[in-house]
Short mmCIF file of C-alpha atoms in Angstrom, two decimals:
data_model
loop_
_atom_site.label_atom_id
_atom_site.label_comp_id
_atom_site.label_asym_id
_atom_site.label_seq_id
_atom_site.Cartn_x
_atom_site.Cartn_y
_atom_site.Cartn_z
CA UNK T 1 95.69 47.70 35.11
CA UNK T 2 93.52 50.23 36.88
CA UNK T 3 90.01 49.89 36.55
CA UNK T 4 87.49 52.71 36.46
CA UNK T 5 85.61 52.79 40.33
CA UNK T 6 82.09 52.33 38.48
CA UNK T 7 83.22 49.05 36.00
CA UNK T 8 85.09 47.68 39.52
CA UNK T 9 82.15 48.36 41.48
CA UNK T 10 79.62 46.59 38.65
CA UNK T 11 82.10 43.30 38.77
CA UNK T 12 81.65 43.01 42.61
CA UNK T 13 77.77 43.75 42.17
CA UNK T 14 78.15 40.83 39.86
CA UNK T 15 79.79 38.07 42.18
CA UNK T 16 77.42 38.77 45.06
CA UNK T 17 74.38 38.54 42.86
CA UNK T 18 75.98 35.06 41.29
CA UNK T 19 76.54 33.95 45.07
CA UNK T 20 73.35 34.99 45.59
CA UNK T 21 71.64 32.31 43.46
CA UNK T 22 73.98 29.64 43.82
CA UNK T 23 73.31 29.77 47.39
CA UNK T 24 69.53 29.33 46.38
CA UNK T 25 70.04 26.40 44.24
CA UNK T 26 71.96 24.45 46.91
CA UNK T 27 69.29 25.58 49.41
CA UNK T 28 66.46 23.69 47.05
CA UNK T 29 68.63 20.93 46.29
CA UNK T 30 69.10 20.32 49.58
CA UNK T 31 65.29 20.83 50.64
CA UNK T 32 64.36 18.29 47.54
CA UNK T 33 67.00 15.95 48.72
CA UNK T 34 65.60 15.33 52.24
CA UNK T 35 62.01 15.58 50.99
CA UNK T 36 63.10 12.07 49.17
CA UNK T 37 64.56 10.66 52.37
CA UNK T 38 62.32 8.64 54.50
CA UNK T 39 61.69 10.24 58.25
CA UNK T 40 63.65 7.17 60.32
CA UNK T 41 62.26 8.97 63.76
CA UNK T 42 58.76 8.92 62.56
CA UNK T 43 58.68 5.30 60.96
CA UNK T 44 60.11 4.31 64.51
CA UNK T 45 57.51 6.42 66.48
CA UNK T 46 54.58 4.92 64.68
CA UNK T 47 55.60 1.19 64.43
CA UNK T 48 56.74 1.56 68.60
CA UNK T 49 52.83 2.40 69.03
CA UNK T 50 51.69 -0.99 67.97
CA UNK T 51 51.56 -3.84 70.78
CA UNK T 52 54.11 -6.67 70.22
CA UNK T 53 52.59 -9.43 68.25
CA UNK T 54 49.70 -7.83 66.68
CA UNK T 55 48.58 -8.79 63.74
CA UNK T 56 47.83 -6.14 60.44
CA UNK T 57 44.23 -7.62 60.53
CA UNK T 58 44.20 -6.37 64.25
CA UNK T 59 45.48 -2.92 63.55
CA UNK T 60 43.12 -2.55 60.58
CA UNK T 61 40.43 -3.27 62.66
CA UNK T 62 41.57 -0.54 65.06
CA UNK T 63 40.44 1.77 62.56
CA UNK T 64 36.92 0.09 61.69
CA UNK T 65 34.97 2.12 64.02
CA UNK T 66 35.42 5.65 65.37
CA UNK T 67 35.36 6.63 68.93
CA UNK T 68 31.80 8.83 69.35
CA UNK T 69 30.57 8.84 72.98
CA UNK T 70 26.97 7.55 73.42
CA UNK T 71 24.93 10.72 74.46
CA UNK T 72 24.04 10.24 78.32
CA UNK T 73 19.94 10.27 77.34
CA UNK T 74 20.86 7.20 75.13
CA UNK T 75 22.36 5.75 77.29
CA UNK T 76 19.64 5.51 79.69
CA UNK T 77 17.20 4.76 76.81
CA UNK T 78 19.27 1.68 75.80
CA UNK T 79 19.43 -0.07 78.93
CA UNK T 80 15.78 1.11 79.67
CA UNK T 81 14.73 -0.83 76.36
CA UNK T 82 16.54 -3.50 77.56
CA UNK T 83 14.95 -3.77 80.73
CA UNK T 84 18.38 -3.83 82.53
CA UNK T 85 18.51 -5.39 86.15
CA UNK T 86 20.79 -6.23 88.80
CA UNK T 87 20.52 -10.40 87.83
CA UNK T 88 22.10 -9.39 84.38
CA UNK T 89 25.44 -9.91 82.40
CA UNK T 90 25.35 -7.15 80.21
CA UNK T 91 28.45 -6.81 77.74
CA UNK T 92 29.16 -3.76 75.99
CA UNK T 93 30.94 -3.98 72.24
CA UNK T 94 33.40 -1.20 71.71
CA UNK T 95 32.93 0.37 75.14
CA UNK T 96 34.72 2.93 74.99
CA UNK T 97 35.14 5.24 77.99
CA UNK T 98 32.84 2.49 79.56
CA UNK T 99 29.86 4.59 80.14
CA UNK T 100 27.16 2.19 79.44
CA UNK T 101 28.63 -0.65 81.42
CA UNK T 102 29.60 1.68 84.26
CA UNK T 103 25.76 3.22 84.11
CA UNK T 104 24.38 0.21 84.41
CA UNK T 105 26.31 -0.77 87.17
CA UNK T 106 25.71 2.26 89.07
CA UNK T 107 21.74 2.39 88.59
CA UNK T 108 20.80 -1.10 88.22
CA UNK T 109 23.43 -3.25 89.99
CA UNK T 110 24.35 -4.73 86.58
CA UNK T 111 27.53 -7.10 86.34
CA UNK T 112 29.53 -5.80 82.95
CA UNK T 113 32.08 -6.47 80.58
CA UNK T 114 33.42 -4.05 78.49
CA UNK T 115 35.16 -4.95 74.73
CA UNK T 116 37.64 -2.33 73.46
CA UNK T 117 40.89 -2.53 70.61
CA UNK T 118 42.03 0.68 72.00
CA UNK T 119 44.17 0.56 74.75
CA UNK T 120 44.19 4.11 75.28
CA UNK T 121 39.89 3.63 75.83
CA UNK T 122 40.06 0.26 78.01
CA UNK T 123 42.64 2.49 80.77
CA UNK T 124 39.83 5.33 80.92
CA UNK T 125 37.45 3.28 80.88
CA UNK T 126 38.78 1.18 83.74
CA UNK T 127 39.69 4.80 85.65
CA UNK T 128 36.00 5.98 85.12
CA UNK T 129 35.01 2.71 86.73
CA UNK T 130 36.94 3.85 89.78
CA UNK T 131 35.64 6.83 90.28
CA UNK T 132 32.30 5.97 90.02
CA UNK T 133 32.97 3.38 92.31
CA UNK T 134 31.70 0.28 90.31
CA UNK T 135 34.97 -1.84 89.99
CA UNK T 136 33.86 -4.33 91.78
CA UNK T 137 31.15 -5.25 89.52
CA UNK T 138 33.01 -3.90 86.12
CA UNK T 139 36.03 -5.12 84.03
CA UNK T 140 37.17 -3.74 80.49
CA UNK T 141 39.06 -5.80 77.84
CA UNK T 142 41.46 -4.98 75.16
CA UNK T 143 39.98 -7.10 72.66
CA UNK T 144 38.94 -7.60 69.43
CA UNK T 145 35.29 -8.26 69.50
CA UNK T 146 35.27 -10.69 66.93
CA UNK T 147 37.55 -12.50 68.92
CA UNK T 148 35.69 -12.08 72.13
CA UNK T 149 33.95 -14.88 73.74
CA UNK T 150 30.58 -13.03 75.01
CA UNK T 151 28.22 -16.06 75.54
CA UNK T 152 27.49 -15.89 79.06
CA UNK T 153 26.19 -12.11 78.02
CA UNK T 154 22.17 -11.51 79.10
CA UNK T 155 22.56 -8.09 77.23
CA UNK T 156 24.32 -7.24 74.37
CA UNK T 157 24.83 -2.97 74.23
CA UNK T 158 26.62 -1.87 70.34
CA UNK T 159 27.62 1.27 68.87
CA UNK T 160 29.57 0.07 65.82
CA UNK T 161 28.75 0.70 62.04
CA UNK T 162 26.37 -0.83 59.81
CA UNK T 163 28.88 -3.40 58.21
CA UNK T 164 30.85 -3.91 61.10
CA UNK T 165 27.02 -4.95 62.57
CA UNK T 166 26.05 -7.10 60.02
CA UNK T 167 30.00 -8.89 60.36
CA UNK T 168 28.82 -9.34 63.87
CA UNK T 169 25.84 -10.99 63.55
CA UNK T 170 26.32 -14.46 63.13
CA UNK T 171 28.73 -14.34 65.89
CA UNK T 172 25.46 -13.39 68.15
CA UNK T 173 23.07 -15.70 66.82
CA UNK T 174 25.82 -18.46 67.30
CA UNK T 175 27.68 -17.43 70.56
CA UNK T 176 24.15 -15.99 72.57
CA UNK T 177 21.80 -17.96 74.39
CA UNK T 178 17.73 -17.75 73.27
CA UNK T 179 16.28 -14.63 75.21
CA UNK T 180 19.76 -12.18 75.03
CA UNK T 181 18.84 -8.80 74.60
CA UNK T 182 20.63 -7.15 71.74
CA UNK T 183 20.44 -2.67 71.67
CA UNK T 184 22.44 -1.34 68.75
CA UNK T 185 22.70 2.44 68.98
CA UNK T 186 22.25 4.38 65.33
CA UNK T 187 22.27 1.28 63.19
CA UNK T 188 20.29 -1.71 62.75
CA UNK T 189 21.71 -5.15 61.03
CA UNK T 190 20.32 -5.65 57.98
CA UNK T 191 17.27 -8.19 57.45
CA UNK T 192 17.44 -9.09 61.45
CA UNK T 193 14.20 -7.43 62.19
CA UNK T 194 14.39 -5.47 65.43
CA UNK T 195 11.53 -5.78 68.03
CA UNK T 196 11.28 -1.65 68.74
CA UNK T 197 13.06 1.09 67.32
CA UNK T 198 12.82 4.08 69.14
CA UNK T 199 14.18 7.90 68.83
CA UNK T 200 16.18 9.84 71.15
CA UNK T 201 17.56 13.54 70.52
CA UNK T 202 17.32 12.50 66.84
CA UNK T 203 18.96 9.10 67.37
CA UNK T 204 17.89 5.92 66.53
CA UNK T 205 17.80 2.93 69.23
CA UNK T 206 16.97 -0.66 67.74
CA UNK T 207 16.55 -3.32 69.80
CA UNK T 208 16.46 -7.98 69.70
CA UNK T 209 15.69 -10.79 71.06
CA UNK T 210 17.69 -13.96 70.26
CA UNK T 211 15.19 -16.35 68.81
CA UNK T 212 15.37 -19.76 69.58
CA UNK T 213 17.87 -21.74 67.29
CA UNK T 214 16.57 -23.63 64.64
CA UNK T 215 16.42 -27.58 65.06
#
């Protein structure tokens, strides 16, 4: 049977078209099918990032407090309020890239200890050290400071957050010696009241003494 050229050409038409969007349907299917399977390579990537045998508490704690670099003027203001020497211990909570334990080092002589969860921060930190040639006087720890033994500490430097502070606190009133200077940078700890708070560049600086303990 011969067809007329138009009614042959409108069949083809036809087929591509129908092609056409069953080549479309697959092509969601398919995209909806792998959104619902789970990225293996990624799952691997981020558990491979976590050091062998921590803990979930650990790696939640990671995340309690942001990296935010202590502004150089504060810096000097906090271990100016603290009367920083050369015959101190001075221990630094969350260091960081280790500025205020290497500053002190540098100006005043200081012997320091700084506490970081972050690996990443504690090899910086430690490289910073170098180059400002205070190693010898400096170490950094990948710790968790609630886990940190800090009693032989003369000075006590903090950037944290206000619960994370107030967490801390009984760990300083039990673990430091009467007379330890305490700075906390931005935020206080609750009912302990400070001796001085003073501004900087719109920042806050409080600062303690650990009172005798109670009979």
């Amino acid at each position: 049977m011969k067809l007329h050229p138009l009614l042959r050409l409108l069949i083809v038409g036809t087929g591509i078209v129908s092609l056409g969007i069953v080549g479309c349907d697959q092509q969601r299917n398919f995209g909806a099918d792998a959104g619902q399977q789970p990225n293996t390579n990624q799952v691997e990537t981020e558990t491979s990032g976590t050091p062998q045998g921590a803990t979930t508490e650990t790696q939640a704690r990671a995340l309690d407090v942001p990296y935010v670099p202590t502004p150089p003027a504060v810096v000097e203001e906090m271990l100016q309020i603290a009367n920083v020497t050369g015959d101190d211990i001075l221990y630094d909570l969350g260091s960081g890239d280790g500025r205020i334990v290497i500053t002190a080092a540098k100006k005043f002589g200081t012997r320091g200890v700084g506490v970081d969860i972050d690996p990443q921060r504690v090899q910086e930190a430690n490289q910073n050290a170098q180059e400002a040639g205070v190693s010898d006087r400096v170490k950094f720890r990948e710790e968790d400071l609630f886990e940190t033994d800090f009693s032989n500490a003369t000075v006590v430097t903090l950037y944290l957050l206000p619960e994370v502070n107030l967490r801390l606190r009984p760990r300083l009133l039990e673990q430091l010696k009467p007379g330890t200077r305490v700075v906390s940078h931005q935020f206080d700890m609750g009912d302990w009241k400070p001796e001085k708070v003073v501004e900087v560049e719109g920042r806050t600086i409080y600062y303690w003494v650990v009172p005798e303990k109670a009979s």
